[in-house]
């Protein structure tokens, strides 16, 4: 399937899901939209993680930090927009003030840019070294960024910040309840992330990343500019994570370091691709849909920690028993069948 | 050969140390256009370190490497490959998750397209891939995983991947270790074909003397990080210094 | 800046560094010597803290004594974890991506189980040396810092002697460099690695006891230590125990200065800055392995 065909098909599927969500809303209320938003957010996070982790073999433990960068970019800009006179009274900034408040798509874009830049900087410092050092650095980076946010009063410090969610959003003539609008935005973001991942996977860059994952010195010897590719993958992956985090303040209404840097993001971003399968774009999607829905159900039924425990146990179980994830299991199950079909011909 | 006229590779005063250990000490080495050079030496004499310094896998502290008129110092390994300097690894290092054909596609896409823009379409790419696999006799294994290959086929894949980057100079680092008599002959013939038909300059690093002697036009000997001999193969192997080095001084 | 403030900050840093040495020594063995990237090490330390807490709460037993009693159990636990790691990842040559995910999963499972069992409240222990402070001149030596520091240095010294003087110790130091040579001596490198990993986890029992003596503990405290232990291990030269102690003292002093002169809420950021500087300034030490 060509790239643009995939994009159109994905958009049609997204439109159908959105329409279904709107119809169901009349009977079940907003709960399904809230739950669906979280699942879609994980589709973006898992897909983003997999661009670096699955395709290139570099483990990022700091997904929560990239997510939080997106969220706090929104918080900072929202605050600026809520009170432009106070922060932007000087003449050169007055013009900027008139642009505020920024629309959600703009915030998503800016969140992506900021966390993409952080990913680039972080990669530039650590990607020359062995992969484990990169992994450890991302782990530590999450702690440091959280420390910085805790000490940054402008965005609320450790107390957190309240963001008032608008009641509705207008898209042209159509007026949507804000949660519908958020759901739609995250849906489109998920389609975008999947399209990016799939395009990379089938491009020259995808082959280069796979070469790095398999054997970095051999990739260099074959002419692959490994550092440049790794940097691109890190920045892109970080940017998508930041984009997933940008609408978060409007979704929760109250952002504090503990929920923006939440452990679930870091864990799910790794566990979902690992459980779904890391070598194709479908793996993170499957992993996020299965685990995300499971967690939404478990959170209602048990404590939220219990639902995280399930993820942890599944992660360890899958990496030991089924290293190629659900996608790998399905392929194994289908392959013998194919052979049987071919033999009589 | 015509070493004096236009050396394609010129190594001058190259030294490399690991901590206090001197791995290479002031190495000079010229390799002529189209030449077949054998590089021998006991284990740990610095042969692989020299290859790694020439190819940019390691960075040397002192000395210079010139290749085809370019100063290589500090250039990353992939840049050197783009300039036409290819190598095979001592232990084969295939891209294990890809098919055999995709292993060849990596240098085709990242080096040949980069350099010449020659491989444009998927058709070009596929055709070139088949040609290269046919050259080493692996075309029937194109869609297999490298994990399924035998030792000798793995070595051939390693060489095919190096040749895929259309090099001017190929460094074959122990391309025959652990192979049977007839398999060694296979690889020697392959390297000779690459040299004579494709005009690739070849440096062969090898322990199997039979292969080195039948292949090389010139022989250089490394012992404990120093070059102790360089010349016609017959003369070099009878050089008393070389003999004593190989018999354990 | 007055002299007594400065001196007190240095002493507090050295005491803290002594404790960090105990926290890191396990990583110096598993990561530095065996090349097993056990990012779950802090989780084992927290388990050690909670065991010390439970026993102290129920029986009033000294936390360090408890740790010594449970050392063998931690040693065995380490052996089991290594065996699973070896069979599932190392043997298949897949340790890079999946091995990291495995240890990350362990870290996470431990934390969640502790939260489910004990909640997120801070827990602490009681011992006669928590509270009193020795004072020499105008320099304070709080016993709750001094005792862990001293025992920790004893532990590291003991381990260093074990590694340098015994056959198994030397085999552990050799195992990362040359497995083939060990096989020639008819030593099974996997067995050596299993023993070494067991020892590395055993040190977590003691480090956990020190931790809960020094500060109250809740399940997520372990995460703060990941940056610290790897920064120390890397700067210390990956697997050198004397190097580990020196690097630990350095970080201790740095953190103590940050806390004294900038405020304690910035302290967690120091370790990461330390790690980044280490990666930037000493890459040769990193790539040497």
PDB file of N, CA and C in Angstrom, chain A residues 172-203:
ATOM      1  N   UNK A 172     -15.129  25.772  12.139  1.00  0.00           N
ATOM      2  CA  UNK A 172     -15.992  26.329  11.103  1.00  0.00           C
ATOM      3  C   UNK A 172     -17.395  26.521  11.680  1.00  0.00           C
ATOM      4  N   UNK A 173     -18.392  25.971  11.006  1.00  0.00           N
ATOM      5  CA  UNK A 173     -19.763  26.149  11.480  1.00  0.00           C
ATOM      6  C   UNK A 173     -20.143  25.176  12.597  1.00  0.00           C
ATOM      7  N   UNK A 174     -19.310  24.105  12.771  1.00  0.00           N
ATOM      8  CA  UNK A 174     -19.691  23.061  13.724  1.00  0.00           C
ATOM      9  C   UNK A 174     -19.204  23.403  15.124  1.00  0.00           C
ATOM     10  N   UNK A 175     -20.051  23.202  16.104  1.00  0.00           N
ATOM     11  CA  UNK A 175     -19.646  23.411  17.484  1.00  0.00           C
ATOM     12  C   UNK A 175     -19.566  22.065  18.195  1.00  0.00           C
ATOM     13  N   UNK A 176     -18.380  21.793  18.782  1.00  0.00           N
ATOM     14  CA  UNK A 176     -18.168  20.511  19.461  1.00  0.00           C
ATOM     15  C   UNK A 176     -17.978  20.746  20.955  1.00  0.00           C
ATOM     16  N   UNK A 177     -18.489  19.819  21.771  1.00  0.00           N
ATOM     17  CA  UNK A 177     -18.144  19.855  23.188  1.00  0.00           C
ATOM     18  C   UNK A 177     -16.636  19.693  23.286  1.00  0.00           C
ATOM     19  N   UNK A 178     -15.975  20.313  24.305  1.00  0.00           N
ATOM     20  CA  UNK A 178     -14.522  20.357  24.277  1.00  0.00           C
ATOM     21  C   UNK A 178     -13.894  18.970  24.327  1.00  0.00           C
ATOM     22  N   UNK A 179     -14.518  18.040  25.056  1.00  0.00           N
ATOM     23  CA  UNK A 179     -13.936  16.695  25.125  1.00  0.00           C
ATOM     24  C   UNK A 179     -14.006  16.013  23.770  1.00  0.00           C
ATOM     25  N   UNK A 180     -15.072  16.338  23.001  1.00  0.00           N
ATOM     26  CA  UNK A 180     -15.148  15.804  21.635  1.00  0.00           C
ATOM     27  C   UNK A 180     -14.001  16.358  20.796  1.00  0.00           C
ATOM     28  N   UNK A 181     -13.758  17.647  20.976  1.00  0.00           N
ATOM     29  CA  UNK A 181     -12.688  18.321  20.252  1.00  0.00           C
ATOM     30  C   UNK A 181     -11.331  17.704  20.601  1.00  0.00           C
ATOM     31  N   UNK A 182     -11.103  17.477  21.901  1.00  0.00           N
ATOM     32  CA  UNK A 182      -9.838  16.866  22.339  1.00  0.00           C
ATOM     33  C   UNK A 182      -9.691  15.468  21.760  1.00  0.00           C
ATOM     34  N   UNK A 183     -10.794  14.712  21.805  1.00  0.00           N
ATOM     35  CA  UNK A 183     -10.789  13.348  21.272  1.00  0.00           C
ATOM     36  C   UNK A 183     -10.420  13.370  19.793  1.00  0.00           C
ATOM     37  N   UNK A 184     -11.039  14.297  19.067  1.00  0.00           N
ATOM     38  CA  UNK A 184     -10.766  14.416  17.634  1.00  0.00           C
ATOM     39  C   UNK A 184      -9.299  14.763  17.388  1.00  0.00           C
ATOM     40  N   UNK A 185      -8.783  15.715  18.179  1.00  0.00           N
ATOM     41  CA  UNK A 185      -7.385  16.120  17.997  1.00  0.00           C
ATOM     42  C   UNK A 185      -6.440  14.951  18.231  1.00  0.00           C
ATOM     43  N   UNK A 186      -6.702  14.197  19.309  1.00  0.00           N
ATOM     44  CA  UNK A 186      -5.821  13.079  19.628  1.00  0.00           C
ATOM     45  C   UNK A 186      -5.939  11.982  18.574  1.00  0.00           C
ATOM     46  N   UNK A 187      -7.138  11.810  18.051  1.00  0.00           N
ATOM     47  CA  UNK A 187      -7.375  10.843  16.995  1.00  0.00           C
ATOM     48  C   UNK A 187      -6.527  11.178  15.764  1.00  0.00           C
ATOM     49  N   UNK A 188      -6.562  12.445  15.360  1.00  0.00           N
ATOM     50  CA  UNK A 188      -5.796  12.862  14.183  1.00  0.00           C
ATOM     51  C   UNK A 188      -4.296  12.742  14.455  1.00  0.00           C
ATOM     52  N   UNK A 189      -3.906  13.047  15.675  1.00  0.00           N
ATOM     53  CA  UNK A 189      -2.496  12.930  16.054  1.00  0.00           C
ATOM     54  C   UNK A 189      -2.041  11.472  15.970  1.00  0.00           C
ATOM     55  N   UNK A 190      -2.921  10.558  16.412  1.00  0.00           N
ATOM     56  CA  UNK A 190      -2.599   9.133  16.351  1.00  0.00           C
ATOM     57  C   UNK A 190      -2.420   8.696  14.899  1.00  0.00           C
ATOM     58  N   UNK A 191      -3.327   9.154  14.022  1.00  0.00           N
ATOM     59  CA  UNK A 191      -3.209   8.822  12.595  1.00  0.00           C
ATOM     60  C   UNK A 191      -1.893   9.364  12.054  1.00  0.00           C
ATOM     61  N   UNK A 192      -1.577  10.609  12.413  1.00  0.00           N
ATOM     62  CA  UNK A 192      -0.342  11.231  11.952  1.00  0.00           C
ATOM     63  C   UNK A 192       0.878  10.427  12.414  1.00  0.00           C
ATOM     64  N   UNK A 193       0.889  10.063  13.711  1.00  0.00           N
ATOM     65  CA  UNK A 193       2.029   9.326  14.261  1.00  0.00           C
ATOM     66  C   UNK A 193       2.198   7.987  13.542  1.00  0.00           C
ATOM     67  N   UNK A 194       1.093   7.286  13.342  1.00  0.00           N
ATOM     68  CA  UNK A 194       1.169   5.984  12.664  1.00  0.00           C
ATOM     69  C   UNK A 194       1.664   6.145  11.230  1.00  0.00           C
ATOM     70  N   UNK A 195       1.196   7.211  10.575  1.00  0.00           N
ATOM     71  CA  UNK A 195       1.620   7.446   9.199  1.00  0.00           C
ATOM     72  C   UNK A 195       3.128   7.736   9.154  1.00  0.00           C
ATOM     73  N   UNK A 196       3.605   8.574  10.083  1.00  0.00           N
ATOM     74  CA  UNK A 196       5.039   8.876  10.143  1.00  0.00           C
ATOM     75  C   UNK A 196       5.834   7.593  10.355  1.00  0.00           C
ATOM     76  N   UNK A 197       5.398   6.790  11.338  1.00  0.00           N
ATOM     77  CA  UNK A 197       6.134   5.570  11.670  1.00  0.00           C
ATOM     78  C   UNK A 197       6.177   4.627  10.477  1.00  0.00           C
ATOM     79  N   UNK A 198       5.034   4.464   9.811  1.00  0.00           N
ATOM     80  CA  UNK A 198       4.967   3.531   8.706  1.00  0.00           C
ATOM     81  C   UNK A 198       5.817   4.018   7.536  1.00  0.00           C
ATOM     82  N   UNK A 199       5.786   5.338   7.295  1.00  0.00           N
ATOM     83  CA  UNK A 199       6.586   5.894   6.210  1.00  0.00           C
ATOM     84  C   UNK A 199       8.077   5.677   6.473  1.00  0.00           C
ATOM     85  N   UNK A 200       8.502   5.918   7.709  1.00  0.00           N
ATOM     86  CA  UNK A 200       9.912   5.705   8.056  1.00  0.00           C
ATOM     87  C   UNK A 200      10.286   4.240   7.860  1.00  0.00           C
ATOM     88  N   UNK A 201       9.418   3.385   8.370  1.00  0.00           N
ATOM     89  CA  UNK A 201       9.681   1.944   8.333  1.00  0.00           C
ATOM     90  C   UNK A 201       9.994   1.471   6.916  1.00  0.00           C
ATOM     91  N   UNK A 202       9.272   2.027   5.930  1.00  0.00           N
ATOM     92  CA  UNK A 202       9.424   1.549   4.559  1.00  0.00           C
ATOM     93  C   UNK A 202      10.379   2.386   3.745  1.00  0.00           C
ATOM     94  N   UNK A 203      11.054   3.339   4.372  1.00  0.00           N
ATOM     95  CA  UNK A 203      11.927   4.214   3.604  1.00  0.00           C
ATOM     96  C   UNK A 203      13.377   3.796   3.785  1.00  0.00           C
TER      97      UNK A 203
END
